[in-house]
Short mmCIF file of C-alpha atoms in Angstrom, two decimals:
data_model
loop_
_atom_site.label_atom_id
_atom_site.label_comp_id
_atom_site.label_asym_id
_atom_site.label_seq_id
_atom_site.Cartn_x
_atom_site.Cartn_y
_atom_site.Cartn_z
CA MET A 1 -37.96 69.37 -29.04
CA SER A 2 -36.12 67.36 -26.42
CA ARG A 3 -37.26 63.86 -25.58
CA PRO A 4 -38.10 63.12 -21.94
CA GLN A 5 -35.96 60.46 -20.31
CA PRO A 6 -37.59 57.50 -18.51
CA SER A 7 -38.31 58.02 -14.84
CA PRO A 8 -36.95 55.59 -12.21
CA SER A 9 -40.36 53.93 -12.00
CA HIS A 10 -40.27 53.12 -15.74
CA ARG A 11 -36.79 51.71 -16.14
CA PHE A 12 -37.87 48.82 -18.31
CA SER A 13 -40.50 48.21 -20.98
CA SER A 14 -41.83 45.51 -23.28
CA ALA A 15 -39.10 46.41 -25.78
CA HIS A 16 -36.52 44.85 -23.45
CA VAL A 17 -37.43 41.43 -24.77
CA LEU A 18 -34.70 42.10 -27.31
CA ALA A 19 -32.09 41.29 -24.64
CA PHE A 20 -32.17 37.60 -25.51
CA VAL A 21 -29.86 37.95 -28.48
CA SER A 22 -27.65 41.04 -28.50
CA ALA A 23 -23.89 41.01 -28.02
CA ARG A 24 -21.92 43.88 -26.50
CA ARG A 25 -19.44 44.45 -23.68
CA LEU A 26 -19.33 40.87 -22.41
CA PRO A 27 -17.24 39.83 -19.40
CA PHE A 28 -14.51 37.29 -20.08
CA ARG A 29 -15.25 34.07 -18.24
CA PRO A 30 -15.70 30.37 -19.12
CA SER A 31 -18.40 30.33 -21.81
CA PRO A 32 -18.96 29.62 -25.51
CA LEU A 33 -17.47 33.08 -26.11
CA ARG A 34 -14.20 32.07 -24.45
CA ALA A 35 -14.09 28.92 -26.56
CA GLY A 36 -14.84 31.04 -29.60
CA LEU A 37 -11.99 33.42 -28.79
CA ALA A 38 -9.61 30.49 -28.49
CA PHE A 39 -10.84 29.25 -31.86
CA VAL A 40 -10.22 32.66 -33.44
CA LEU A 41 -6.71 32.92 -32.00
CA GLY A 42 -5.93 29.45 -33.23
CA ALA A 43 -7.20 30.36 -36.67
CA LEU A 44 -5.06 33.48 -36.84
CA ALA A 45 -1.99 31.55 -35.72
CA THR A 46 -2.63 28.90 -38.37
CA CYS A 47 -3.08 31.49 -41.10
CA ALA A 48 -0.29 33.86 -40.07
CA HIS A 49 1.98 32.53 -42.79
CA ALA A 50 -0.61 33.00 -45.55
CA ALA A 51 -0.97 36.02 -47.80
CA PRO A 52 -4.70 36.78 -47.50
CA THR A 53 -6.83 38.41 -50.18
CA PHE A 54 -9.11 41.20 -49.01
CA SER A 55 -12.44 42.52 -50.26
CA PHE A 56 -14.17 45.66 -49.04
CA GLY A 57 -17.76 46.84 -49.33
CA GLY A 58 -20.35 48.99 -47.68
CA PHE A 59 -23.98 50.02 -47.59
CA GLY A 60 -26.15 52.86 -46.41
CA THR A 61 -29.70 54.10 -45.97
CA LEU A 62 -30.98 57.66 -45.75
CA THR A 63 -34.70 58.15 -45.14
CA ALA A 64 -37.12 60.87 -44.10
CA VAL A 65 -40.20 59.80 -42.11
CA HIS A 66 -43.41 61.64 -41.20
CA SER A 67 -46.02 60.28 -38.78
CA THR A 68 -49.49 61.72 -38.25
CA GLU A 69 -49.50 60.42 -34.66
CA ARG A 70 -48.51 63.51 -32.69
CA GLN A 71 -48.63 61.93 -29.20
CA ALA A 72 -45.84 59.36 -29.70
CA ASP A 73 -42.80 58.64 -31.85
CA TYR A 74 -42.82 56.11 -34.65
CA THR A 75 -39.79 53.84 -34.53
CA ALA A 76 -38.57 50.79 -36.43
CA SER A 77 -36.54 49.27 -33.56
CA PRO A 78 -36.66 49.75 -29.78
CA ILE A 79 -32.86 49.79 -29.63
CA SER A 80 -32.62 52.44 -32.35
CA PRO A 81 -35.51 54.77 -31.46
CA GLY A 82 -36.68 57.34 -33.97
CA THR A 83 -38.37 60.71 -33.43
CA ALA A 84 -41.05 60.84 -36.16
CA GLY A 85 -44.33 62.11 -34.71
CA TYR A 86 -44.17 63.78 -31.32
CA GLY A 87 -40.47 64.54 -31.63
CA LYS A 88 -40.31 65.92 -35.19
CA GLN A 89 -42.60 66.57 -38.15
CA TRP A 90 -40.02 64.89 -40.40
CA ALA A 91 -37.34 62.69 -38.87
CA PHE A 92 -34.21 61.26 -40.50
CA ASP A 93 -33.33 58.88 -37.66
CA VAL A 94 -35.91 56.09 -38.01
CA ASP A 95 -34.03 54.03 -40.62
CA THR A 96 -30.85 55.93 -41.47
CA ARG A 97 -27.63 53.96 -41.03
CA ALA A 98 -24.33 53.18 -42.73
CA GLY A 99 -22.08 50.14 -42.69
CA ALA A 100 -18.76 48.85 -43.98
CA GLN A 101 -17.39 45.33 -44.25
CA VAL A 102 -13.97 43.78 -44.81
CA ARG A 103 -13.56 40.14 -45.72
CA ALA A 104 -10.24 38.27 -45.70
CA GLN A 105 -9.66 34.94 -47.45
CA PHE A 106 -6.56 33.25 -46.06
CA ASP A 107 -6.76 30.03 -48.04
CA ARG A 108 -9.45 27.73 -49.35
CA ARG A 109 -10.57 26.86 -45.79
CA TRP A 110 -9.90 29.87 -43.58
CA SER A 111 -11.63 33.24 -43.90
CA ALA A 112 -12.68 36.13 -41.67
CA VAL A 113 -15.14 39.01 -41.83
CA VAL A 114 -15.56 42.26 -39.91
CA GLN A 115 -18.61 44.51 -40.30
CA VAL A 116 -19.14 47.87 -38.59
CA VAL A 117 -22.51 49.63 -38.59
CA GLU A 118 -23.29 53.17 -37.49
CA GLU A 119 -26.88 53.85 -36.44
CA ARG A 120 -28.89 55.58 -33.74
CA GLY A 121 -28.63 54.04 -30.27
CA VAL A 122 -30.69 54.13 -27.07
CA ASP A 123 -28.85 57.30 -25.99
CA HIS A 124 -30.28 59.02 -29.11
CA SER A 125 -26.87 59.55 -30.72
CA TYR A 126 -25.15 57.96 -33.70
CA ALA A 127 -22.15 55.76 -32.99
CA PRO A 128 -20.44 52.86 -34.77
CA HIS A 129 -20.69 49.38 -33.32
CA LEU A 130 -19.20 46.05 -34.27
CA GLU A 131 -21.91 44.05 -36.03
CA TRP A 132 -19.83 41.05 -37.14
CA ALA A 133 -16.29 39.89 -36.35
CA ASN A 134 -15.72 36.20 -36.89
CA VAL A 135 -13.43 33.58 -38.35
CA LYS A 136 -14.75 30.76 -40.50
CA PHE A 137 -13.20 27.33 -41.05
CA GLN A 138 -14.55 25.31 -43.99
CA VAL A 139 -14.04 21.80 -42.62
CA THR A 140 -15.47 20.17 -45.74
CA PRO A 141 -17.31 21.62 -48.77
CA ASP A 142 -20.53 21.15 -46.79
CA LEU A 143 -19.50 21.70 -43.14
CA ALA A 144 -18.39 25.09 -41.80
CA LEU A 145 -17.52 26.36 -38.30
CA ARG A 146 -17.50 29.98 -37.19
CA ALA A 147 -16.43 31.74 -34.00
CA GLY A 148 -16.75 35.34 -32.86
CA ARG A 149 -19.55 37.84 -33.39
CA ILE A 150 -21.98 36.12 -35.70
CA ALA A 151 -25.26 37.02 -37.42
CA LEU A 152 -28.25 35.41 -35.73
CA PRO A 153 -30.24 33.37 -38.29
CA LEU A 154 -33.65 34.28 -36.88
CA PHE A 155 -35.16 35.61 -40.12
CA LEU A 156 -35.06 35.14 -43.87
CA THR A 157 -33.14 38.43 -44.06
CA ALA A 158 -30.75 37.62 -41.19
CA ASP A 159 -27.54 38.13 -43.17
CA TYR A 160 -28.54 41.47 -44.72
CA ARG A 161 -31.26 43.02 -42.56
CA LYS A 162 -29.07 46.08 -41.87
CA ALA A 163 -28.41 46.61 -45.59
CA GLY A 164 -31.65 48.19 -46.78
CA TYR A 165 -30.71 47.89 -50.46
CA ALA A 166 -31.06 44.10 -50.20
CA LEU A 167 -34.60 44.36 -48.80
CA PRO A 168 -37.58 44.65 -51.15
CA TRP A 169 -39.24 47.19 -48.80
CA LEU A 170 -38.18 50.52 -47.39
CA ARG A 171 -37.97 48.80 -43.96
CA ALA A 172 -38.61 45.33 -42.63
CA PRO A 173 -42.07 44.95 -41.04
CA VAL A 174 -41.70 46.45 -37.56
CA GLU A 175 -44.33 44.23 -35.95
CA LEU A 176 -42.06 41.18 -36.26
CA TYR A 177 -38.62 42.75 -36.31
CA SER A 178 -39.21 44.98 -33.28
CA ILE A 179 -39.93 42.06 -30.93
CA MET A 180 -36.70 40.35 -32.05
CA PRO A 181 -34.58 43.28 -33.24
CA ILE A 182 -31.05 42.13 -32.44
CA SER A 183 -29.03 40.67 -35.27
CA ASN A 184 -25.89 39.11 -33.74
CA SER A 185 -24.42 37.17 -30.82
CA ASP A 186 -20.99 36.20 -29.54
CA GLY A 187 -20.13 32.52 -29.65
CA LEU A 188 -19.91 29.59 -32.04
CA ASP A 189 -21.98 28.11 -34.84
CA ALA A 190 -21.78 25.13 -37.16
CA SER A 191 -23.52 24.85 -40.54
CA TYR A 192 -24.02 21.69 -42.57
CA ARG A 193 -25.37 21.62 -46.11
CA TRP A 194 -27.04 18.54 -47.56
CA ASP A 195 -29.39 17.43 -50.30
CA GLY A 196 -32.62 15.51 -49.89
CA PHE A 197 -36.33 15.44 -50.62
CA GLY A 198 -35.83 17.42 -53.81
CA ALA A 199 -34.26 20.42 -52.06
CA ARG A 200 -30.97 21.88 -50.87
CA HIS A 201 -30.80 22.07 -47.06
CA GLU A 202 -28.67 23.88 -44.51
CA THR A 203 -28.84 23.07 -40.80
CA GLN A 204 -27.19 25.51 -38.40
CA LEU A 205 -26.49 25.12 -34.68
CA MET A 206 -25.46 28.12 -32.55
CA ALA A 207 -24.34 28.75 -28.97
CA GLY A 208 -23.31 31.98 -27.28
CA ARG A 209 -24.06 34.68 -24.76
CA ALA A 210 -24.94 38.34 -24.98
CA SER A 211 -25.71 41.70 -23.38
CA VAL A 212 -27.56 44.77 -24.63
CA ASP A 213 -28.11 48.41 -23.74
CA LEU A 214 -31.84 48.88 -23.11
CA ALA A 215 -31.81 52.56 -22.13
CA PRO A 216 -29.13 55.00 -20.97
CA GLY A 217 -27.53 53.32 -17.95
CA ILE A 218 -29.70 50.19 -18.18
CA SER A 219 -28.62 46.90 -19.72
CA GLY A 220 -29.72 43.30 -19.96
CA ARG A 221 -27.70 40.11 -20.15
CA THR A 222 -28.29 36.64 -21.51
CA ASP A 223 -26.48 33.38 -20.90
CA ARG A 224 -26.71 29.99 -22.58
CA VAL A 225 -28.09 31.23 -25.90
CA LEU A 226 -28.77 28.04 -27.85
CA GLY A 227 -30.53 27.67 -31.17
CA ILE A 228 -31.09 25.64 -34.31
CA THR A 229 -32.04 26.93 -37.75
CA HIS A 230 -32.97 24.91 -40.81
CA THR A 231 -33.24 26.36 -44.32
CA ALA A 232 -34.51 24.48 -47.37
CA SER A 233 -34.38 25.78 -50.95
CA ALA A 234 -35.93 24.34 -54.09
CA GLY A 235 -35.87 26.51 -57.19
CA ALA A 236 -37.49 29.88 -56.41
CA LEU A 237 -38.79 28.71 -53.00
CA THR A 238 -36.89 29.14 -49.71
CA VAL A 239 -38.25 28.03 -46.34
CA ARG A 240 -36.60 28.67 -42.95
CA GLY A 241 -37.40 27.74 -39.35
CA THR A 242 -35.62 28.64 -36.09
CA ALA A 243 -35.96 27.62 -32.46
CA ALA A 244 -33.84 29.32 -29.78
CA ARG A 245 -33.71 29.81 -26.03
CA ALA A 246 -31.71 31.92 -23.61
CA ASN A 247 -31.54 32.86 -19.94
CA LEU A 248 -32.47 36.56 -19.67
CA LYS A 249 -31.35 38.81 -16.79
CA ILE A 250 -32.34 42.49 -16.53
CA GLY A 251 -31.47 44.70 -13.59
CA GLY A 252 -33.22 47.84 -12.40
CA ALA A 253 -36.59 46.47 -11.24
CA GLU A 254 -35.59 44.66 -8.03
CA GLU A 255 -37.17 47.18 -5.65
CA TYR A 256 -40.36 47.26 -7.71
CA PHE A 257 -40.98 43.51 -7.47
CA ASP A 258 -39.75 43.32 -3.88
CA ALA A 259 -42.57 45.74 -3.04
CA PHE A 260 -45.05 43.15 -4.33
CA ARG A 261 -43.39 40.40 -2.31
CA SER A 262 -43.80 42.42 0.89
CA PHE A 263 -47.58 41.86 0.67
CA GLY A 264 -47.36 38.14 1.36
CA PRO A 265 -48.20 35.05 -0.73
CA THR A 266 -50.32 36.89 -3.31
CA GLY A 267 -47.60 39.46 -3.85
CA VAL A 268 -44.93 36.76 -4.04
CA ALA A 269 -46.95 34.93 -6.70
CA LEU A 270 -47.34 38.13 -8.74
CA ALA A 271 -43.62 38.93 -8.49
CA ASP A 272 -42.65 35.38 -9.45
CA ARG A 273 -44.98 35.56 -12.46
CA TYR A 274 -43.87 38.94 -13.83
CA ASP A 275 -40.32 39.57 -12.54
CA ILE A 276 -37.61 40.19 -15.18
CA ALA A 277 -34.56 39.42 -13.03
CA ASN A 278 -33.98 35.87 -14.30
CA ARG A 279 -36.12 34.32 -17.05
CA ASN A 280 -35.82 31.60 -19.66
CA VAL A 281 -36.85 33.13 -22.98
CA VAL A 282 -38.06 31.04 -25.92
CA VAL A 283 -38.00 32.23 -29.53
CA LEU A 284 -39.65 30.46 -32.46
CA SER A 285 -39.80 31.71 -36.03
CA ALA A 286 -40.63 30.41 -39.51
CA GLY A 287 -40.74 32.01 -42.92
CA PHE A 288 -40.84 31.47 -46.67
CA SER A 289 -39.93 33.35 -49.83
CA TYR A 290 -40.97 32.58 -53.40
CA ASP A 291 -39.16 34.72 -55.95
CA PRO A 292 -39.09 33.51 -59.59
CA GLY A 293 -37.68 36.87 -60.73
CA GLY A 294 -40.60 38.87 -62.11
CA TRP A 295 -42.49 38.94 -58.82
CA PHE A 296 -42.18 37.79 -55.22
CA VAL A 297 -44.25 36.76 -52.25
CA MET A 298 -42.87 36.15 -48.76
CA GLY A 299 -44.03 35.86 -45.19
CA GLU A 300 -42.75 35.15 -41.70
CA ILE A 301 -44.15 34.47 -38.25
CA GLY A 302 -42.38 34.51 -34.90
CA ARG A 303 -43.12 34.12 -31.21
CA VAL A 304 -41.15 35.49 -28.26
CA ASN A 305 -42.17 34.30 -24.81
CA THR A 306 -40.30 35.99 -21.94
CA ARG A 307 -42.54 34.50 -19.22
CA SER A 308 -42.57 37.93 -17.55
CA VAL A 309 -44.14 41.38 -17.65
CA LEU A 310 -42.20 41.91 -20.89
CA GLY A 311 -44.75 39.74 -22.60
CA ASP A 312 -45.48 36.73 -24.75
CA GLN A 313 -46.03 37.93 -28.31
CA THR A 314 -46.66 36.48 -31.75
CA ALA A 315 -46.00 38.56 -34.85
CA GLY A 316 -45.94 38.00 -38.58
CA TYR A 317 -46.40 39.49 -42.02
CA LEU A 318 -47.28 38.64 -45.61
CA SER A 319 -45.84 40.66 -48.48
CA GLY A 320 -45.76 40.59 -52.25
CA GLY A 321 -44.53 42.69 -55.14
CA TYR A 322 -44.27 42.80 -58.94
CA ARG A 323 -41.22 43.93 -60.93
CA ILE A 324 -41.81 46.16 -63.95
CA GLY A 325 -38.41 47.03 -65.34
CA THR A 326 -36.69 49.16 -62.69
CA LEU A 327 -39.92 49.63 -60.69
CA THR A 328 -41.22 47.28 -57.99
CA PRO A 329 -44.56 48.15 -56.39
CA TYR A 330 -45.30 46.08 -53.29
CA ALA A 331 -47.82 45.63 -50.50
CA THR A 332 -47.47 44.23 -46.96
CA TYR A 333 -49.75 43.39 -44.07
CA ALA A 334 -48.13 42.86 -40.65
CA LYS A 335 -49.54 42.13 -37.20
CA VAL A 336 -48.33 41.61 -33.63
CA ASP A 337 -50.53 40.22 -30.87
CA VAL A 338 -50.19 39.14 -27.26
CA ASN A 339 -50.62 35.57 -25.97
CA MET A 340 -51.27 36.42 -22.32
CA PRO A 341 -53.75 38.47 -20.29
CA THR A 342 -52.92 42.17 -20.35
CA SER A 343 -54.57 42.86 -16.99
CA THR A 344 -54.55 41.34 -13.51
CA GLU A 345 -56.53 41.82 -10.30
CA GLY A 346 -53.20 42.28 -8.58
CA LEU A 347 -52.84 42.69 -4.83
CA PRO A 348 -55.97 42.53 -2.62
CA VAL A 349 -56.65 45.99 -1.20
CA ALA A 350 -59.68 45.37 1.01
CA GLY A 351 -58.87 45.38 4.71
CA LEU A 352 -55.43 46.97 4.37
CA PRO A 353 -54.48 50.06 6.40
CA PRO A 354 -54.81 53.27 4.35
CA GLN A 355 -51.07 53.65 3.75
CA LEU A 356 -50.60 50.06 2.61
CA GLY A 357 -53.85 50.18 0.64
CA GLY A 358 -52.60 53.21 -1.25
CA LEU A 359 -49.31 51.47 -2.06
CA ALA A 360 -51.09 48.30 -3.21
CA THR A 361 -53.40 50.34 -5.45
CA LEU A 362 -50.41 52.17 -6.94
CA LEU A 363 -48.58 48.89 -7.61
CA ASN A 364 -51.67 47.32 -9.19
CA THR A 365 -52.21 50.31 -11.46
CA ASP A 366 -48.58 50.39 -12.54
CA LEU A 367 -48.46 46.65 -13.23
CA ASN A 368 -51.61 46.80 -15.34
CA ASN A 369 -50.24 49.77 -17.27
CA ARG A 370 -47.12 47.75 -18.05
CA LEU A 371 -49.18 44.76 -19.17
CA ARG A 372 -51.30 46.97 -21.43
CA SER A 373 -48.13 48.42 -22.97
CA ILE A 374 -47.17 45.05 -24.49
CA GLY A 375 -47.38 45.69 -28.22
CA VAL A 376 -50.59 44.84 -30.08
CA GLN A 377 -50.72 46.41 -33.53
CA ASP A 378 -51.31 45.87 -37.23
CA THR A 379 -49.99 47.75 -40.26
CA ALA A 380 -51.09 47.79 -43.90
CA SER A 381 -48.42 49.14 -46.27
CA ILE A 382 -47.96 49.94 -49.92
CA GLY A 383 -44.65 50.98 -51.41
CA LEU A 384 -42.58 51.50 -54.52
CA ARG A 385 -38.95 50.68 -55.20
CA TRP A 386 -37.14 52.35 -58.11
CA ASP A 387 -33.68 51.06 -59.03
CA PHE A 388 -32.70 54.30 -60.73
CA ALA A 389 -28.95 53.56 -60.99
CA ARG A 390 -26.54 50.71 -60.47
CA ASN A 391 -26.40 49.89 -56.73
CA PHE A 392 -28.88 52.67 -55.87
CA ALA A 393 -32.58 52.31 -55.07
CA TRP A 394 -35.14 54.99 -54.21
CA LYS A 395 -38.05 53.79 -52.08
CA MET A 396 -41.30 55.28 -50.85
CA GLN A 397 -43.70 53.61 -48.43
CA LEU A 398 -47.11 54.52 -46.99
CA ASP A 399 -48.23 52.79 -43.79
CA ARG A 400 -51.56 52.70 -41.98
CA VAL A 401 -50.70 51.74 -38.41
CA GLN A 402 -53.24 50.86 -35.69
CA PRO A 403 -52.26 50.01 -32.11
CA LYS A 404 -55.05 47.98 -30.49
CA GLY A 405 -56.40 46.70 -27.20
CA GLY A 406 -55.23 49.66 -25.13
CA SER A 407 -51.64 49.04 -26.27
CA MET A 408 -49.18 51.64 -27.50
CA GLY A 409 -48.07 49.16 -30.17
CA THR A 410 -44.46 49.63 -31.26
CA LEU A 411 -44.47 53.38 -30.56
CA THR A 412 -42.04 55.06 -28.18
CA ASN A 413 -42.02 58.31 -26.19
CA VAL A 414 -45.78 57.99 -25.67
CA GLN A 415 -47.48 61.12 -24.29
CA PRO A 416 -50.55 61.42 -22.02
CA GLY A 417 -52.85 62.34 -24.95
CA PHE A 418 -52.16 59.10 -26.86
CA ARG A 419 -55.24 57.06 -27.84
CA SER A 420 -54.88 53.33 -28.52
CA GLY A 421 -57.19 52.04 -31.25
CA HIS A 422 -56.72 55.21 -33.30
CA ALA A 423 -55.11 54.52 -36.69
CA PHE A 424 -52.44 56.88 -38.00
CA GLY A 425 -50.40 57.25 -41.14
CA VAL A 426 -46.65 57.08 -41.78
CA VAL A 427 -45.00 58.45 -44.94
CA SER A 428 -41.40 57.37 -45.60
CA ALA A 429 -39.04 58.05 -48.50
CA GLY A 430 -35.35 57.40 -48.88
CA ILE A 431 -32.38 56.01 -50.76
CA ASP A 432 -30.52 52.73 -50.23
CA PHE A 433 -27.13 52.04 -51.74
CA VAL A 434 -24.32 49.49 -51.71
CA PHE A 435 -20.71 49.65 -52.90
#
């Protein structure tokens, strides 16, 4: 069954919050990216005389997913939409991906890495994209600089979130990872390791800029991506916190918000409050993992505030599992909520001529529908991991998902018969591997 494409009046959605961190097709102009490119070229020139050593590896995930919600599609990421539910009884595109990585070590200080990942995109086709491509300079044993396309350290699983084999679950909790789904940026970062307070610490500063495809023919752009991440480890315990900001710009909704502004001061105030053309986005996240070997418990929480109709959301999860030989049963509870009103009185209609009154009513209805579409949802999951062979793991996961508050949660391709507040089930099974 073919999937309907978004109409011109729905050219953006709450999923577009992801634009604050992606990195693709960037113009070349003075920026941290330009400085990063100069750094890379300098590194290559410095290392041209060396005989590098290379290492190669890869990973992959193949899953089948069934959703009992027949009026929408279950998806793990808004930039890699799946078709389980309304689209297909069983879908293989929710989590399936493959990746390959080459690492070059030039000498004891200079190294480089390139990673390519193939997964489903917003145009509903599979295509490879450059996930990482950076050069690293180890200034001292504790201080390192990198330039190029770099993993964003927003989560505990930042460096391996695409490699499902490294995750304890079949998929990362979608409530958190769908509101911040992008995993890289173009620019610079610096990491410093140090000891203190009975723990090993790493402090990382990053700067860059980014763009992202939101839907076929629609993209968003960010400038001045700045962030700091701190990770502390003591024995089996790891704790991480991140704070980041960026200037978000999304085209395609100018006429929509200009229509509000044409109604005078009230309309101007509404457009200024909810417009997506130019916003400062703030991202905060924190997480912990305790893994002594025989069992694990971990949890994360994050907030993304776009200061626009795209929403202000807080999401998190708590998960634990127990290892019995090659088997690891686990359970997870995840939740995403909204930190802003999901309705507004909108434009005053009383006293307007019939034609203008009809337009104001239409705008008010559409704006409230968009506000109600900001994801509110919780999921309870149980799963089993079986490491049946070296570098291979079979996983099965059962989810009970419940969108709430009139929201469509993290679902996509929502149909007119969809009912918010109605729980549905998701059955997923698949294989992860590395080589």
